[in-house]
Short mmCIF file of C-alpha atoms in Angstrom, two decimals:
data_model
loop_
_atom_site.label_atom_id
_atom_site.label_comp_id
_atom_site.label_asym_id
_atom_site.label_seq_id
_atom_site.Cartn_x
_atom_site.Cartn_y
_atom_site.Cartn_z
CA MET A 1 -13.80 110.72 -7.06
CA SER A 2 -15.40 108.10 -4.88
CA ARG A 3 -18.59 109.24 -3.28
CA SER A 4 -17.55 108.02 0.12
CA ALA A 5 -14.69 110.53 0.08
CA PHE A 6 -17.19 113.31 -0.56
CA CYS A 7 -19.52 112.43 2.28
CA SER A 8 -17.05 111.42 4.95
CA SER A 9 -15.19 114.67 4.46
CA GLY A 10 -18.23 116.34 6.02
CA SER A 11 -18.90 116.55 9.70
CA ASN A 12 -17.77 113.57 11.67
CA LEU A 13 -20.43 114.22 14.26
CA VAL A 14 -23.15 112.84 12.02
CA PRO A 15 -23.53 109.08 12.43
CA LYS A 16 -22.64 107.36 9.19
CA THR A 17 -25.34 104.74 9.32
CA THR A 18 -25.96 104.64 5.59
CA GLU A 19 -22.40 103.76 4.72
CA ALA A 20 -22.80 100.21 5.95
CA LEU A 21 -25.72 99.75 3.63
CA ASN A 22 -24.07 101.32 0.64
CA PRO A 23 -23.04 98.57 -1.76
CA LEU A 24 -20.16 100.61 -3.14
CA ASN A 25 -18.62 100.84 0.28
CA ARG A 26 -18.44 97.15 1.17
CA PRO A 27 -14.86 95.95 1.50
CA LYS A 28 -13.78 93.85 -1.43
CA LYS A 29 -12.23 91.10 0.70
CA HIS A 30 -13.69 87.80 -0.26
CA HIS A 31 -15.30 85.99 -3.17
CA TYR A 32 -13.07 87.13 -5.90
CA LEU A 33 -12.00 84.74 -8.59
CA ASN A 34 -10.33 87.50 -10.47
CA GLY A 35 -10.22 90.60 -8.29
CA ARG A 36 -10.56 93.15 -11.02
CA GLN A 37 -13.23 91.25 -12.86
CA ARG A 38 -15.31 90.93 -9.72
CA THR A 39 -15.19 94.65 -9.07
CA ASN A 40 -16.17 95.51 -12.61
CA LEU A 41 -19.02 93.06 -12.51
CA TYR A 42 -20.10 94.60 -9.26
CA GLN A 43 -20.08 98.11 -10.63
CA LYS A 44 -21.88 97.00 -13.73
CA ASN A 45 -24.58 95.41 -11.60
CA HIS A 46 -24.95 98.56 -9.57
CA ARG A 47 -25.51 100.63 -12.66
CA ALA A 48 -27.88 98.08 -14.10
CA SER A 49 -30.19 98.25 -11.09
CA LYS A 50 -31.07 101.94 -11.34
CA VAL A 51 -32.03 103.43 -8.02
CA LEU A 52 -34.74 105.95 -8.70
CA ALA A 53 -35.48 107.40 -5.29
CA TYR A 54 -32.85 108.43 -2.80
CA TYR A 55 -34.97 110.17 -0.22
CA GLY A 56 -38.60 109.66 0.62
CA LEU A 57 -41.31 112.06 1.68
CA ARG A 58 -41.86 111.63 5.40
CA SER A 59 -45.36 112.30 6.71
CA PRO A 60 -45.97 114.73 9.52
CA PRO A 61 -46.57 112.91 12.84
CA TYR A 62 -50.26 113.83 12.75
CA LYS A 63 -53.12 113.85 10.26
CA LEU A 64 -53.27 116.78 7.87
CA ASP A 65 -56.35 118.22 9.57
CA ALA A 66 -54.98 117.83 13.09
CA LEU A 67 -53.67 121.38 13.33
CA GLU A 68 -57.00 123.04 12.54
CA PRO A 69 -58.02 125.77 13.04
CA TYR A 70 -54.52 127.18 13.49
CA MET A 71 -53.08 125.68 10.35
CA SER A 72 -55.72 124.53 7.92
CA GLN A 73 -55.82 121.17 6.23
CA ARG A 74 -55.66 122.98 2.90
CA THR A 75 -52.37 124.57 3.91
CA LEU A 76 -50.95 121.23 5.08
CA GLU A 77 -52.03 119.57 1.84
CA MET A 78 -50.37 122.26 -0.26
CA HIS A 79 -47.35 122.84 1.95
CA TRP A 80 -46.54 119.22 2.66
CA GLY A 81 -47.88 117.59 -0.50
CA GLU A 82 -46.86 120.12 -3.12
CA HIS A 83 -43.98 122.15 -1.69
CA HIS A 84 -42.26 119.56 0.51
CA GLY A 85 -43.08 116.78 -1.94
CA GLY A 86 -41.81 118.94 -4.77
CA TYR A 87 -38.46 119.41 -3.07
CA ILE A 88 -38.14 115.63 -2.62
CA ASP A 89 -38.92 114.97 -6.28
CA ALA A 90 -36.52 117.65 -7.44
CA LEU A 91 -33.78 116.36 -5.14
CA ASN A 92 -34.19 112.78 -6.31
CA LYS A 93 -34.01 113.93 -9.91
CA GLN A 94 -30.81 115.85 -9.23
CA LEU A 95 -29.22 112.95 -7.35
CA ALA A 96 -30.02 110.57 -10.17
CA LYS A 97 -27.61 112.57 -12.30
CA ASN A 98 -24.94 112.98 -9.65
CA ASP A 99 -23.15 109.81 -8.56
CA LEU A 100 -20.76 111.70 -6.31
CA LEU A 101 -23.45 112.59 -3.81
CA TYR A 102 -24.91 109.10 -3.53
CA GLY A 103 -25.10 107.55 -0.10
CA CYS A 104 -24.94 110.59 2.11
CA THR A 105 -27.33 111.04 4.97
CA LEU A 106 -29.49 114.09 4.45
CA GLU A 107 -27.51 116.08 6.98
CA GLU A 108 -24.20 115.20 5.34
CA LEU A 109 -25.67 116.12 1.98
CA ILE A 110 -26.69 119.53 3.27
CA LYS A 111 -23.26 120.29 4.67
CA VAL A 112 -21.45 119.08 1.57
CA THR A 113 -23.66 120.90 -0.92
CA TYR A 114 -23.59 124.12 1.14
CA ASN A 115 -19.99 124.24 0.09
CA ASN A 116 -19.09 126.88 2.66
CA GLY A 117 -21.42 129.52 1.33
CA ASN A 118 -21.16 128.77 -2.36
CA PRO A 119 -24.00 126.29 -2.59
CA LEU A 120 -24.31 123.60 -5.23
CA PRO A 121 -27.67 123.27 -6.98
CA GLU A 122 -28.69 120.33 -4.79
CA PHE A 123 -28.39 122.41 -1.62
CA ASN A 124 -31.68 124.21 -1.96
CA ASN A 125 -33.69 121.03 -2.34
CA ALA A 126 -31.79 119.01 0.26
CA ALA A 127 -31.95 121.73 2.88
CA GLN A 128 -35.62 122.47 2.26
CA VAL A 129 -36.45 118.76 2.63
CA TRP A 130 -34.68 118.71 5.99
CA ASN A 131 -36.18 122.03 7.08
CA HIS A 132 -39.70 120.88 6.39
CA ASP A 133 -39.23 117.49 8.08
CA PHE A 134 -38.01 119.42 11.11
CA PHE A 135 -40.91 121.88 10.88
CA TRP A 136 -43.70 119.29 10.92
CA GLU A 137 -42.09 117.72 13.96
CA SER A 138 -41.74 121.10 15.63
CA MET A 139 -45.52 121.35 15.77
CA GLN A 140 -48.20 119.23 17.35
CA PRO A 141 -51.97 119.33 17.79
CA GLY A 142 -52.61 121.04 21.10
CA GLY A 143 -49.21 122.67 21.05
CA GLY A 144 -48.21 125.95 22.60
CA SER A 145 -47.89 126.80 26.30
CA SER A 146 -44.31 126.54 27.47
CA PRO A 147 -41.49 124.11 28.09
CA ILE A 148 -40.73 122.66 31.49
CA LEU A 149 -37.73 121.33 33.41
CA GLY A 150 -34.28 121.60 31.85
CA LEU A 151 -35.24 123.36 28.62
CA LEU A 152 -37.20 126.00 30.50
CA GLN A 153 -34.23 126.53 32.80
CA GLN A 154 -31.90 126.89 29.86
CA ILE A 155 -34.23 129.37 28.16
CA GLU A 156 -34.49 131.40 31.33
CA LYS A 157 -30.73 131.34 31.64
CA ASP A 158 -30.10 132.46 28.06
CA PHE A 159 -33.02 134.86 27.51
CA GLY A 160 -33.93 136.05 30.99
CA SER A 161 -37.44 134.68 30.92
CA PHE A 162 -39.70 132.62 28.72
CA THR A 163 -41.75 135.71 27.89
CA ASN A 164 -38.65 137.51 26.70
CA PHE A 165 -37.67 134.55 24.54
CA ARG A 166 -41.14 134.40 23.03
CA GLU A 167 -41.08 138.11 22.24
CA LYS A 168 -37.66 137.88 20.62
CA PHE A 169 -38.67 134.85 18.57
CA ILE A 170 -41.77 136.52 17.18
CA ASP A 171 -39.84 139.73 16.59
CA ALA A 172 -37.28 137.79 14.57
CA ALA A 173 -40.07 136.26 12.51
CA LEU A 174 -41.46 139.69 11.70
CA LYS A 175 -38.11 141.27 10.93
CA LEU A 176 -37.06 138.59 8.48
CA PHE A 177 -36.74 140.11 4.99
CA GLY A 178 -37.92 137.87 2.20
CA SER A 179 -38.29 134.11 2.50
CA GLY A 180 -36.63 132.21 5.28
CA TRP A 181 -36.85 130.48 8.65
CA VAL A 182 -36.58 131.41 12.31
CA TRP A 183 -34.73 128.96 14.55
CA LEU A 184 -34.13 128.28 18.20
CA VAL A 185 -30.66 126.74 18.15
CA LEU A 186 -28.15 125.46 20.63
CA LYS A 187 -24.84 126.97 19.63
CA ARG A 188 -22.11 124.40 19.90
CA GLU A 189 -19.16 126.69 20.48
CA GLU A 190 -20.81 129.26 22.70
CA LYS A 191 -22.80 126.57 24.56
CA HIS A 192 -26.01 128.53 24.80
CA LEU A 193 -29.38 128.86 23.10
CA ALA A 194 -29.93 131.55 20.49
CA ILE A 195 -32.57 132.74 18.03
CA VAL A 196 -31.34 132.73 14.45
CA LYS A 197 -32.91 133.93 11.18
CA THR A 198 -31.94 132.28 7.93
CA SER A 199 -32.75 133.10 4.31
CA ASN A 200 -34.38 130.80 1.83
CA ALA A 201 -33.12 127.27 2.49
CA VAL A 202 -30.19 127.90 4.80
CA ASN A 203 -30.30 126.15 8.17
CA PRO A 204 -28.05 126.14 11.25
CA LEU A 205 -26.60 122.73 10.39
CA VAL A 206 -24.25 124.47 7.99
CA TRP A 207 -22.67 126.28 10.93
CA ASN A 208 -22.59 123.06 12.89
CA ASP A 209 -25.17 124.28 15.42
CA ILE A 210 -27.98 122.14 16.76
CA PRO A 211 -31.52 123.24 15.86
CA ILE A 212 -34.17 122.88 18.55
CA LEU A 213 -37.20 124.46 16.86
CA ASN A 214 -37.99 126.21 13.62
CA LEU A 215 -40.74 128.33 12.07
CA ASP A 216 -41.31 128.54 8.33
CA MET A 217 -41.61 132.20 7.30
CA TRP A 218 -41.88 131.59 3.57
CA GLU A 219 -45.13 133.13 2.44
CA HIS A 220 -46.51 129.78 1.30
CA ALA A 221 -46.49 128.65 4.92
CA TYR A 222 -49.12 131.14 6.06
CA TYR A 223 -50.61 132.94 3.10
CA LEU A 224 -53.66 130.74 2.61
CA ASP A 225 -54.60 131.01 6.30
CA TYR A 226 -53.42 134.46 7.32
CA LYS A 227 -52.77 136.35 4.05
CA ASN A 228 -50.17 138.99 4.87
CA ASP A 229 -50.71 138.96 8.65
CA LYS A 230 -47.34 137.56 9.69
CA ALA A 231 -47.77 138.72 13.28
CA LYS A 232 -50.93 136.68 13.74
CA TYR A 233 -49.31 133.59 12.23
CA ALA A 234 -46.22 133.86 14.43
CA ASN A 235 -48.33 134.36 17.55
CA VAL A 236 -50.60 131.45 16.71
CA PHE A 237 -47.54 129.29 16.20
CA MET A 238 -46.24 130.16 19.66
CA ASN A 239 -49.61 129.87 21.35
CA HIS A 240 -51.12 126.81 19.72
CA LEU A 241 -48.76 124.93 17.44
CA VAL A 242 -45.21 124.74 18.76
CA SER A 243 -44.30 121.35 20.18
CA TRP A 244 -42.20 121.79 23.30
CA ASN A 245 -42.15 118.00 23.62
CA ALA A 246 -40.19 117.78 20.41
CA ALA A 247 -37.97 120.65 21.50
CA MET A 248 -37.21 118.99 24.83
CA ALA A 249 -36.35 115.70 23.15
CA ARG A 250 -34.00 117.47 20.76
CA MET A 251 -32.45 119.39 23.63
CA ALA A 252 -31.84 116.17 25.55
CA ARG A 253 -30.12 114.68 22.52
CA ALA A 254 -28.12 117.82 21.95
CA GLN A 255 -26.67 117.58 25.43
CA ALA A 256 -24.92 114.41 24.36
CA PHE A 257 -22.84 116.63 22.07
CA VAL A 258 -22.63 119.88 23.99
CA ASN A 259 -21.61 120.09 27.60
CA LEU A 260 -23.84 122.66 29.23
CA GLY A 261 -22.22 122.40 32.61
CA GLU A 262 -22.82 120.35 35.70
CA PRO A 263 -26.38 119.97 36.90
CA LYS A 264 -27.10 121.62 40.23
CA ILE A 265 -26.93 118.73 42.63
CA PRO A 266 -27.97 119.86 46.09
CA VAL A 267 -25.44 119.16 48.79
CA ALA A 268 -26.93 117.12 51.60
CA MET B 1 -40.90 180.01 23.49
CA ALA B 2 -39.46 176.56 22.98
CA LEU B 3 -42.06 175.21 25.35
CA ARG B 4 -44.84 176.70 23.25
CA THR B 5 -43.57 175.07 20.07
CA LEU B 6 -43.31 171.79 21.91
CA VAL B 7 -46.90 172.04 23.09
CA THR B 8 -48.31 172.95 19.70
CA ARG B 9 -46.32 170.16 18.09
CA LYS B 10 -47.81 167.58 20.44
CA ALA B 11 -51.29 169.01 20.04
CA LEU B 12 -51.08 168.67 16.27
CA GLY B 13 -50.94 164.93 16.59
CA ASN B 14 -48.39 162.22 16.10
CA SER B 15 -48.70 161.73 12.39
CA VAL B 16 -45.42 160.56 10.97
CA ALA B 17 -45.91 162.55 7.81
CA PHE B 18 -46.42 165.76 9.72
CA ARG B 19 -43.31 165.26 11.81
CA GLN B 20 -41.28 164.42 8.78
CA GLN B 21 -42.50 167.41 6.84
CA LEU B 22 -41.68 169.64 9.78
CA ARG B 23 -38.09 168.54 9.29
CA GLY B 24 -38.17 168.86 5.54
CA LEU B 25 -38.14 165.11 5.03
CA GLN B 26 -39.85 163.82 1.94
CA THR B 27 -42.61 161.41 2.82
CA HIS B 28 -43.71 158.68 0.52
CA THR B 29 -47.25 157.69 -0.15
CA LEU B 30 -48.94 154.71 -1.68
CA PRO B 31 -49.58 155.50 -5.36
CA ASP B 32 -53.07 154.79 -6.68
CA LEU B 33 -53.59 152.03 -9.16
CA PRO B 34 -54.50 153.34 -12.62
CA TYR B 35 -57.20 150.64 -12.86
CA ASP B 36 -59.64 148.72 -10.67
CA TYR B 37 -58.50 145.81 -8.56
CA GLY B 38 -60.54 143.42 -10.66
CA ALA B 39 -59.47 144.85 -14.00
CA LEU B 40 -56.65 142.38 -14.53
CA GLU B 41 -58.79 139.27 -14.18
CA PRO B 42 -58.47 136.43 -15.01
CA ALA B 43 -54.69 136.79 -15.24
CA ILE B 44 -54.41 138.19 -11.73
CA SER B 45 -57.36 137.99 -9.36
CA GLY B 46 -58.88 141.06 -7.77
CA GLU B 47 -58.27 139.59 -4.31
CA ILE B 48 -54.54 139.41 -4.97
CA MET B 49 -54.41 142.90 -6.44
CA GLN B 50 -56.19 144.36 -3.45
CA LEU B 51 -54.03 142.61 -0.86
CA HIS B 52 -50.90 143.29 -2.85
CA HIS B 53 -51.62 146.99 -3.15
CA GLN B 54 -53.40 147.83 0.11
CA LYS B 55 -51.45 145.58 2.46
CA HIS B 56 -48.06 144.65 1.07
CA HIS B 57 -47.17 147.84 -0.80
CA GLN B 58 -48.66 150.02 1.93
CA THR B 59 -46.52 148.23 4.54
CA TYR B 60 -43.40 148.91 2.50
CA VAL B 61 -44.34 152.60 2.26
CA THR B 62 -45.04 152.91 5.97
CA ASN B 63 -41.86 151.14 7.01
CA PHE B 64 -39.82 153.08 4.45
CA ASN B 65 -41.01 156.36 5.94
CA LYS B 66 -40.26 155.09 9.43
CA ALA B 67 -36.77 153.98 8.46
CA LEU B 68 -36.04 157.29 6.75
CA GLU B 69 -37.11 159.18 9.83
CA GLN B 70 -34.87 157.05 12.02
CA LEU B 71 -32.06 157.56 9.53
CA ASP B 72 -32.50 161.31 9.63
CA ASP B 73 -32.35 161.19 13.42
CA ALA B 74 -29.21 159.10 13.39
CA ILE B 75 -27.51 161.34 10.83
CA ASN B 76 -28.29 164.44 12.83
CA LYS B 77 -26.95 162.86 15.98
CA GLY B 78 -23.89 161.56 14.20
CA ASP B 79 -24.80 158.02 15.26
CA SER B 80 -22.87 156.08 12.63
CA PRO B 81 -23.61 152.56 13.85
CA THR B 82 -27.34 153.24 13.62
CA VAL B 83 -26.95 154.85 10.21
CA VAL B 84 -25.31 151.70 8.91
CA LYS B 85 -27.70 149.40 10.72
CA LEU B 86 -30.68 151.05 9.08
CA GLN B 87 -29.38 150.43 5.57
CA SER B 88 -30.90 146.98 5.24
CA ALA B 89 -34.34 148.21 6.32
CA ILE B 90 -34.11 151.07 3.83
CA LYS B 91 -32.99 148.78 1.04
CA PHE B 92 -35.79 146.36 1.78
CA ASN B 93 -38.68 148.74 2.32
CA GLY B 94 -37.49 151.40 -0.10
CA GLY B 95 -36.81 148.77 -2.70
CA GLY B 96 -40.26 147.34 -2.11
CA HIS B 97 -41.84 150.75 -2.64
CA ILE B 98 -39.82 151.46 -5.80
CA ASN B 99 -40.36 148.03 -7.31
CA HIS B 100 -44.07 147.90 -6.69
CA SER B 101 -44.60 151.43 -7.98
CA ILE B 102 -43.04 150.32 -11.26
CA PHE B 103 -44.99 147.05 -11.19
CA TRP B 104 -48.43 148.74 -11.12
CA LYS B 105 -47.44 150.72 -14.20
CA ASN B 106 -46.17 147.57 -15.88
CA LEU B 107 -49.67 146.11 -15.80
CA ALA B 108 -52.75 147.21 -17.70
CA PRO B 109 -56.20 145.77 -18.31
CA VAL B 110 -56.63 144.08 -21.67
CA ARG B 111 -59.00 146.75 -22.91
CA GLU B 112 -56.39 149.39 -22.22
CA GLY B 113 -53.68 147.67 -24.19
CA GLY B 114 -52.53 145.07 -21.71
CA GLY B 115 -50.81 142.21 -23.46
CA GLU B 116 -50.34 144.02 -26.76
CA PRO B 117 -46.84 143.33 -28.02
CA PRO B 118 -44.39 146.20 -28.20
CA LYS B 119 -44.02 148.10 -31.42
CA GLY B 120 -41.50 150.71 -32.45
CA SER B 121 -37.94 150.78 -31.32
CA LEU B 122 -38.42 148.54 -28.29
CA GLY B 123 -40.01 145.79 -30.38
CA TRP B 124 -37.15 146.02 -32.80
CA ALA B 125 -34.56 145.95 -30.04
CA ILE B 126 -36.17 142.85 -28.52
CA ASP B 127 -36.14 141.02 -31.85
CA ASN B 128 -32.59 142.08 -32.40
CA HIS B 129 -31.29 141.02 -29.02
CA PHE B 130 -33.41 138.00 -28.12
CA GLY B 131 -34.54 136.80 -31.53
CA SER B 132 -38.22 137.26 -30.89
CA LEU B 133 -40.69 138.35 -28.26
CA GLU B 134 -41.46 134.69 -27.53
CA ALA B 135 -37.81 134.02 -26.82
CA LEU B 136 -37.70 136.94 -24.38
CA VAL B 137 -40.86 135.74 -22.65
CA GLN B 138 -39.47 132.23 -22.38
CA LYS B 139 -36.23 133.47 -20.89
CA MET B 140 -37.95 135.66 -18.35
CA ASN B 141 -40.34 132.86 -17.41
CA ALA B 142 -37.49 130.41 -16.98
CA ASP B 143 -35.50 132.83 -14.85
CA GLY B 144 -38.54 133.77 -12.83
CA ALA B 145 -39.55 130.19 -12.20
CA GLY B 146 -36.02 129.24 -11.25
CA LEU B 147 -35.57 132.05 -8.75
CA GLN B 148 -35.29 130.50 -5.31
CA GLY B 149 -37.15 132.24 -2.52
CA SER B 150 -38.50 135.72 -3.15
CA GLY B 151 -37.49 138.26 -5.76
CA TRP B 152 -38.17 139.91 -9.10
CA VAL B 153 -37.39 139.18 -12.73
CA TRP B 154 -36.63 142.23 -14.85
CA LEU B 155 -36.31 143.36 -18.43
CA GLY B 156 -33.87 146.20 -18.14
CA LEU B 157 -31.99 148.59 -20.34
CA ASP B 158 -28.31 149.20 -19.85
CA LYS B 159 -28.34 152.85 -20.81
CA GLU B 160 -24.59 153.08 -21.27
CA MET B 161 -24.21 150.06 -23.48
CA LYS B 162 -27.65 150.66 -25.02
CA ARG B 163 -28.46 146.97 -24.55
CA LEU B 164 -31.45 145.10 -23.21
CA VAL B 165 -30.82 142.72 -20.34
CA VAL B 166 -32.83 140.16 -18.39
CA GLU B 167 -31.93 140.08 -14.72
CA THR B 168 -33.27 138.73 -11.46
CA THR B 169 -32.99 140.38 -8.08
CA ALA B 170 -33.53 138.83 -4.67
CA ASN B 171 -36.09 139.99 -2.12
CA GLN B 172 -36.84 143.66 -2.79
CA ASP B 173 -33.52 144.65 -4.28
CA PRO B 174 -34.12 147.18 -7.05
CA LEU B 175 -32.63 146.56 -10.49
CA VAL B 176 -29.85 149.10 -9.92
CA THR B 177 -28.26 146.70 -7.44
CA LYS B 178 -27.33 144.55 -10.43
CA GLY B 179 -25.72 147.44 -12.32
CA SER B 180 -25.78 151.18 -11.79
CA SER B 181 -26.59 151.91 -15.44
CA LEU B 182 -29.59 149.57 -15.53
CA VAL B 183 -33.02 151.10 -16.05
CA PRO B 184 -36.05 148.89 -15.36
CA LEU B 185 -38.45 148.55 -18.27
CA LEU B 186 -40.51 145.66 -16.98
CA GLY B 187 -40.52 143.92 -13.61
CA ILE B 188 -42.44 140.82 -12.61
CA ASP B 189 -42.95 140.16 -8.91
CA VAL B 190 -42.29 136.50 -8.13
CA TRP B 191 -42.77 136.75 -4.38
CA GLU B 192 -45.34 134.15 -3.38
CA HIS B 193 -47.77 136.85 -2.26
CA ALA B 194 -48.02 137.97 -5.88
CA TYR B 195 -49.69 134.75 -7.02
CA TYR B 196 -50.26 132.26 -4.23
CA LEU B 197 -53.96 132.75 -3.61
CA GLN B 198 -54.72 132.13 -7.26
CA TYR B 199 -52.00 129.90 -8.63
CA LYS B 200 -50.87 128.26 -5.38
CA ASN B 201 -47.38 126.91 -5.86
CA VAL B 202 -47.54 126.79 -9.65
CA ARG B 203 -45.40 129.83 -10.34
CA PRO B 204 -44.90 128.92 -14.02
CA ASP B 205 -48.65 129.27 -14.67
CA TYR B 206 -48.65 132.73 -13.11
CA LEU B 207 -45.70 133.72 -15.28
CA LYS B 208 -47.36 132.35 -18.39
CA ASN B 209 -50.56 134.30 -17.75
CA ILE B 210 -49.18 137.61 -16.59
CA TRP B 211 -48.00 138.44 -20.11
CA LYS B 212 -51.65 138.91 -21.06
CA VAL B 213 -51.78 142.05 -18.94
CA ILE B 214 -48.29 143.42 -19.37
CA ASN B 215 -48.30 147.08 -20.36
CA TRP B 216 -45.71 147.31 -23.11
CA LYS B 217 -46.58 150.96 -23.78
CA TYR B 218 -44.96 152.00 -20.52
CA ALA B 219 -41.84 149.97 -21.28
CA SER B 220 -41.66 151.46 -24.79
CA ASP B 221 -41.97 154.97 -23.43
CA ILE B 222 -39.08 154.49 -21.02
CA TYR B 223 -37.01 152.83 -23.71
CA GLU B 224 -37.58 155.63 -26.21
CA LYS B 225 -36.72 158.21 -23.61
CA GLU B 226 -33.37 156.56 -22.84
CA CYS B 227 -32.55 155.54 -26.41
CA PRO B 228 -33.96 158.24 -28.67
#
């Protein structure tokens, strides 16, 4: 019944940085006059100081009008302010009532509440918060073009060519039924890149894969700018919005966890 | 002889409908709205109605026809993997066509009876089962607002148990996917495209206002037909 049991039973690949800060987790070694009394006092104090916000709304790494004319300021204001902000508020409200989930990192929370396919009510909000954080960072003003160096090599290895990858990605976006996301992921087991479609709030973290890029295909992401023209939105994303810088950084980090083979070192 | 038929076929154009009819396949077409696009204002804007009908519903119809043609091909060739693979496209696009066709009939301008509460046996059944019309509306609004992602909220009739039910379906799943004896009386589209341009992300406002243009006469007719 302790919350730390809940969270640490999740993936052990996620760094548990918050546990050190969590008051409930500090070892009860010193300063006790009467051990039991001290603990009770401690717990009482914790409940007395009600924590009202567990996760905060992170801003996109650019101003809300920076993606014009490809993604309007109005869309960013609605999508980030209302939708993304709404998920944060809803999540904080749910966590206020649920002591068991306190203290998880967002990624741990997603894996725990996914519950192997039978999601708890917090899953939708937690996953959507993460998905949107990831989405803002997957775009940049002046984005588009193509990756270089290692990521480009890996894409060419796994998809044949960058053009082929781009076609498959956009095709996935158009073939998605209903609300969802399209991802470029690095699959941990298979050790290669893949394009994955997910419904609603699901993301590849629940299968322990490493996301490199995502594209929001919920209608609210493009309706104000493109109405029902999904093809135009997906193409604009690829041509003008996608941040290969972010993707390359994530790929570099991913390689700390997934061995993609020896680099080709030329023999002298 | 075969060559001649081939030539004339090509010369007659590539229209999907023509090819399908040549095979005896039923083609589906976009039904007309029984009212103007702007007739449901201010509950639903004319812009939304036009996009919803001419773009979204039309796309479902087109893709449904395409999927059916591919299915017919696969069946004739005995290509089972393709037959199974096409099922999701048929469910999605076919469901979209079915659901939206019902939806247009579920709505009516105020001056044609939109928003008028149901009378007769349906009104009585609603009071009996839900307590009051307000209670039903509240339940459907709550379920509709709580639906995550895209889908529909339905008032249905279980024709075997002769009971009214409120159900939600995901994406474009028709009501029958929740029960083979369920008949849709009323469906409300809660996909974002149904309200976003007007209500933005405030789905509850859309749900509150749509009742002003709900066509209870259609629902009553279906109900009386199933439960005489």
